[in-house]
Structures are given as C-alpha cells and as structure tokens.
PDB file of C-alpha atoms and ligand atoms in Angstrom:
ATOM      1  CA  MET V   1      57.553  -1.357   9.078  1.00  0.00           C
ATOM      2  CA  LYS V   2      60.123   0.434  11.148  1.00  0.00           C
ATOM      3  CA  VAL V   3      60.422  -0.548  14.797  1.00  0.00           C
ATOM      4  CA  ILE V   4      59.707   3.041  15.831  1.00  0.00           C
ATOM      5  CA  THR V   5      56.191   2.706  14.409  1.00  0.00           C
ATOM      6  CA  ALA V   6      55.289   0.088  17.009  1.00  0.00           C
ATOM      7  CA  ASN V   7      55.885   2.697  19.696  1.00  0.00           C
ATOM      8  CA  PHE V   8      53.199   4.971  18.278  1.00  0.00           C
ATOM      9  CA  VAL V   9      50.357   2.547  17.557  1.00  0.00           C
ATOM     10  CA  THR V  10      47.820   0.851  19.782  1.00  0.00           C
ATOM     11  CA  CYS V  11      45.161  -1.734  19.138  1.00  0.00           C
ATOM     12  CA  ALA V  12      42.278  -0.322  17.109  1.00  0.00           C
ATOM     13  CA  VAL V  13      39.640  -2.308  18.997  1.00  0.00           C
ATOM     14  CA  LYS V  14      37.517   0.151  20.965  1.00  0.00           C
ATOM     15  CA  ASP V  15      37.706  -1.594  24.346  1.00  0.00           C
ATOM     16  CA  CYS V  16      41.489  -1.744  24.075  1.00  0.00           C
ATOM     17  CA  LYS V  17      41.960   2.025  23.996  1.00  0.00           C
ATOM     18  CA  THR V  18      41.599   2.213  27.768  1.00  0.00           C
ATOM     19  CA  SER V  19      43.507  -0.961  28.579  1.00  0.00           C
ATOM     20  CA  ALA V  20      47.157  -0.790  29.590  1.00  0.00           C
ATOM     21  CA  ALA V  21      47.585  -4.340  28.268  1.00  0.00           C
ATOM     22  CA  SER V  22      47.046  -3.178  24.691  1.00  0.00           C
ATOM     23  CA  PHE V  23      50.380  -1.342  24.497  1.00  0.00           C
ATOM     24  CA  PRO V  24      52.796  -2.066  23.099  1.00  0.00           C
ATOM     25  CA  LEU V  25      51.510  -4.511  20.513  1.00  0.00           C
ATOM     26  CA  HIS V  26      53.686  -7.623  20.599  1.00  0.00           C
ATOM     27  CA  PHE V  27      55.743  -8.822  17.659  1.00  0.00           C
ATOM     28  CA  HIS V  28      55.359 -12.502  16.828  1.00  0.00           C
ATOM     29  CA  ASP V  29      57.329 -14.409  14.189  1.00  0.00           C
ATOM     30  CA  ALA V  30      59.017 -11.197  13.116  1.00  0.00           C
ATOM     31  CA  GLU V  31      61.352 -11.371  10.142  1.00  0.00           C
ATOM     32  CA  LEU V  32      63.797  -8.511  10.279  1.00  0.00           C
ATOM     33  CA  GLU V  33      65.749  -6.761   7.583  1.00  0.00           C
ATOM     34  CA  MET V  34      68.382  -4.129   8.169  1.00  0.00           C
ATOM     35  CA  GLN V  35      68.173  -1.083   5.939  1.00  0.00           C
ATOM     36  CA  GLU V  36      70.982   1.402   6.084  1.00  0.00           C
ATOM     37  CA  ILE V  37      69.789   4.940   6.708  1.00  0.00           C
ATOM     38  CA  ASP V  38      71.932   8.058   7.167  1.00  0.00           C
ATOM     39  CA  PHE V  39      72.663   8.584  10.832  1.00  0.00           C
ATOM     40  CA  GLN V  40      70.934  11.756  12.068  1.00  0.00           C
ATOM     41  CA  PRO V  41      71.771  12.230  15.738  1.00  0.00           C
ATOM     42  CA  GLU V  42      69.481  15.270  15.930  1.00  0.00           C
ATOM     43  CA  PHE V  43      66.478  13.247  14.857  1.00  0.00           C
ATOM     44  CA  ILE V  44      67.130  10.569  17.458  1.00  0.00           C
ATOM     45  CA  ARG V  45      67.690  13.186  20.160  1.00  0.00           C
ATOM     46  CA  ASN V  46      64.361  14.815  19.295  1.00  0.00           C
ATOM     47  CA  VAL V  47      62.380  11.625  19.102  1.00  0.00           C
ATOM     48  CA  ILE V  48      63.545  10.034  22.349  1.00  0.00           C
ATOM     49  CA  PRO V  49      61.440  12.322  24.580  1.00  0.00           C
ATOM     50  CA  ARG V  50      58.341  11.137  22.659  1.00  0.00           C
ATOM     51  CA  ILE V  51      59.160   7.445  22.956  1.00  0.00           C
ATOM     52  CA  ASP V  52      57.371   5.288  25.497  1.00  0.00           C
ATOM     53  CA  TRP V  53      60.548   3.819  26.952  1.00  0.00           C
ATOM     54  CA  GLU V  54      59.001   0.855  28.763  1.00  0.00           C
ATOM     55  CA  GLY V  55      57.169  -0.040  25.565  1.00  0.00           C
ATOM     56  CA  LEU V  56      60.359   0.178  23.531  1.00  0.00           C
ATOM     57  CA  ARG V  57      62.180  -2.031  26.024  1.00  0.00           C
ATOM     58  CA  VAL V  58      59.509  -4.685  25.568  1.00  0.00           C
ATOM     59  CA  THR V  59      59.695  -4.407  21.781  1.00  0.00           C
ATOM     60  CA  ALA V  60      63.512  -4.544  21.663  1.00  0.00           C
ATOM     61  CA  ASN V  61      63.443  -7.623  23.836  1.00  0.00           C
ATOM     62  CA  GLU V  62      60.854  -9.355  21.659  1.00  0.00           C
ATOM     63  CA  LEU V  63      62.897  -8.660  18.541  1.00  0.00           C
ATOM     64  CA  GLY V  64      66.032 -10.110  20.130  1.00  0.00           C
ATOM     65  CA  PHE V  65      67.927  -6.855  20.563  1.00  0.00           C
ATOM     66  CA  PRO V  66      70.292  -6.345  23.506  1.00  0.00           C
ATOM     67  CA  SER V  67      68.480  -4.952  26.541  1.00  0.00           C
ATOM     68  CA  LEU V  68      67.976  -1.212  26.556  1.00  0.00           C
ATOM     69  CA  PRO V  69      68.974   0.803  29.634  1.00  0.00           C
ATOM     70  CA  ASP V  70      66.421   0.737  32.481  1.00  0.00           C
ATOM     71  CA  SER V  71      65.637   4.381  32.104  1.00  0.00           C
ATOM     72  CA  LYS V  72      65.272   6.641  29.107  1.00  0.00           C
ATOM     73  CA  PRO V  73      68.510   8.396  28.154  1.00  0.00           C
ATOM     74  CA  GLU V  74      68.402  12.095  28.874  1.00  0.00           C
ATOM     75  CA  GLY V  75      70.811  14.970  29.401  1.00  0.00           C
ATOM     76  CA  LYS V  76      74.411  13.814  28.957  1.00  0.00           C
ATOM     77  CA  ALA V  77      73.379  10.378  27.768  1.00  0.00           C
ATOM     78  CA  LEU V  78      71.879  12.003  24.683  1.00  0.00           C
ATOM     79  CA  GLU V  79      75.349  13.229  23.715  1.00  0.00           C
ATOM     80  CA  ASP V  80      76.707   9.697  23.713  1.00  0.00           C
ATOM     81  CA  GLU V  81      77.152   8.667  20.085  1.00  0.00           C
ATOM     82  CA  ARG V  82      77.102   4.977  20.907  1.00  0.00           C
ATOM     83  CA  THR V  83      73.698   5.286  22.580  1.00  0.00           C
ATOM     84  CA  LEU V  84      72.291   7.314  19.700  1.00  0.00           C
ATOM     85  CA  LYS V  85      73.669   4.922  17.089  1.00  0.00           C
ATOM     86  CA  ASP V  86      72.199   1.901  18.870  1.00  0.00           C
ATOM     87  CA  LEU V  87      68.802   3.606  18.967  1.00  0.00           C
ATOM     88  CA  HIS V  88      69.117   4.694  15.337  1.00  0.00           C
ATOM     89  CA  ARG V  89      69.733   1.094  14.376  1.00  0.00           C
ATOM     90  CA  LEU V  90      66.825  -0.242  16.404  1.00  0.00           C
ATOM     91  CA  LEU V  91      64.258   2.457  15.653  1.00  0.00           C
ATOM     92  CA  LEU V  92      64.968   3.370  12.043  1.00  0.00           C
ATOM     93  CA  GLU V  93      67.194   0.804  10.356  1.00  0.00           C
ATOM     94  CA  THR V  94      65.408  -2.313  11.560  1.00  0.00           C
ATOM     95  CA  GLN V  95      62.496  -3.171   9.311  1.00  0.00           C
ATOM     96  CA  VAL V  96      59.984  -5.825  10.244  1.00  0.00           C
ATOM     97  CA  MET V  97      59.151  -7.416   6.906  1.00  0.00           C
ATOM     98  CA  GLU V  98      56.862 -10.273   7.920  1.00  0.00           C
ATOM     99  CA  GLY V  99      55.117 -11.392  11.061  1.00  0.00           C
ATOM    100  CA  ARG V 100      52.303 -10.275  13.312  1.00  0.00           C
ATOM    101  CA  LEU V 101      51.585  -7.630  15.892  1.00  0.00           C
ATOM    102  CA  VAL V 102      49.428  -9.077  18.645  1.00  0.00           C
ATOM    103  CA  CYS V 103      47.331  -7.127  21.136  1.00  0.00           C
ATOM    104  CA  GLY V 104      47.988  -8.137  24.737  1.00  0.00           C
ATOM    105  CA  ASN V 105      44.436  -7.239  25.699  1.00  0.00           C
ATOM    106  CA  CYS V 106      42.094  -8.687  23.059  1.00  0.00           C
ATOM    107  CA  GLY V 107      44.522 -10.977  21.252  1.00  0.00           C
ATOM    108  CA  HIS V 108      43.780  -9.470  17.857  1.00  0.00           C
ATOM    109  CA  GLN V 109      46.568 -10.099  15.370  1.00  0.00           C
ATOM    110  CA  TYR V 110      47.667  -7.495  12.873  1.00  0.00           C
ATOM    111  CA  ALA V 111      49.487  -9.042   9.940  1.00  0.00           C
ATOM    112  CA  ILE V 112      52.734  -7.599   8.620  1.00  0.00           C
ATOM    113  CA  LYS V 113      53.399  -8.410   4.980  1.00  0.00           C
ATOM    114  CA  GLU V 114      56.227  -7.132   2.797  1.00  0.00           C
ATOM    115  CA  GLY V 115      57.082  -4.581   5.438  1.00  0.00           C
ATOM    116  CA  ILE V 116      53.563  -3.170   5.791  1.00  0.00           C
ATOM    117  CA  ALA V 117      51.387  -3.695   8.847  1.00  0.00           C
ATOM    118  CA  ASN V 118      47.662  -3.855   8.241  1.00  0.00           C
ATOM    119  CA  PHE V 119      45.883  -2.030  11.066  1.00  0.00           C
ATOM    120  CA  LEU V 120      42.425  -2.324   9.555  1.00  0.00           C
ATOM    121  CA  LEU V 121      39.939  -4.253  11.639  1.00  0.00           C
ATOM    122  CA  PRO V 122      37.466  -6.757  10.282  1.00  0.00           C
ATOM    123  CA  SER V 123      33.980  -5.215  10.261  1.00  0.00           C
ATOM    124  CA  HIS V 124      32.671  -7.179  13.247  1.00  0.00           C
ATOM    125  CA  LEU V 125      35.268  -5.528  15.480  1.00  0.00           C
ATOM    126  CA  VAL V 126      34.742  -1.942  14.388  1.00  0.00           C
TER     127      VAL V 126
HETATM  128 ZN1   ZN Z 201      43.155  -5.181  21.311  1.00  0.00          ZN
END
C-alpha cells in the first residue's frame, strides 16, 4: 500500500470513529519497497491541501523518513521542487509491502501482506 493511503483511513471499529487516538493508524514492522513513479508536481500540489499534516508527520517518522516541516507547505513552498519531490517519494513511491497498521485507540491490528492492507474486521468487532 502507498503511504498516502494511511492518511485517508481510520480504524473500522465503531467506537474508534469518534476517538482522536484512532488516527493515524500506526505502522509496525513495516517492510518498504520503493517503486518509481513519474513525478507529477500538479498531483502533489493538489493533494497536499487534503492531507492531514500532523498525521503524515507521525507516519513519516514511524517509517524512518526524515522529519517533515512543522507546518503544511502552502503558497510559495508548493513551488519548491525539492519539497514536492520529497513528498512524491514519501506519499506515492514508498510502498509498504508487509507489516501491520495498529489502531492507537483499540489496539486492533490490520495486516499488510504483499502490499495490500486488509481493513476487514473480524465479525465480533463489526
Ligand atoms: Zn480502533
């Protein structure tokens, strides 16, 4: 799964929907693979406003990426190719192939296998 995906998912357990601790889900034992994708600065520029920046900072840190800036790039910073390329690499080119996503609220673990995260809940949690 691409790193960007983690910024748009929350725990599927009902009680977690209203808990701030359930976002972002935390990567554990993540095995990363870099996949080269054509650099599209426009796409990155358009997606940044929809990113939960604090959440992405947590995720980047957990995956061992260099720290992201304290605040979300906007205005002039979105013209900076270096910034856009770094985000392109983190959000789109980094694939999490194996590992787990763990909810900070309920502790539920979502397995990631062969690059696919399984967000289905066992029946007793639905
Ligand atoms: Zn949860």
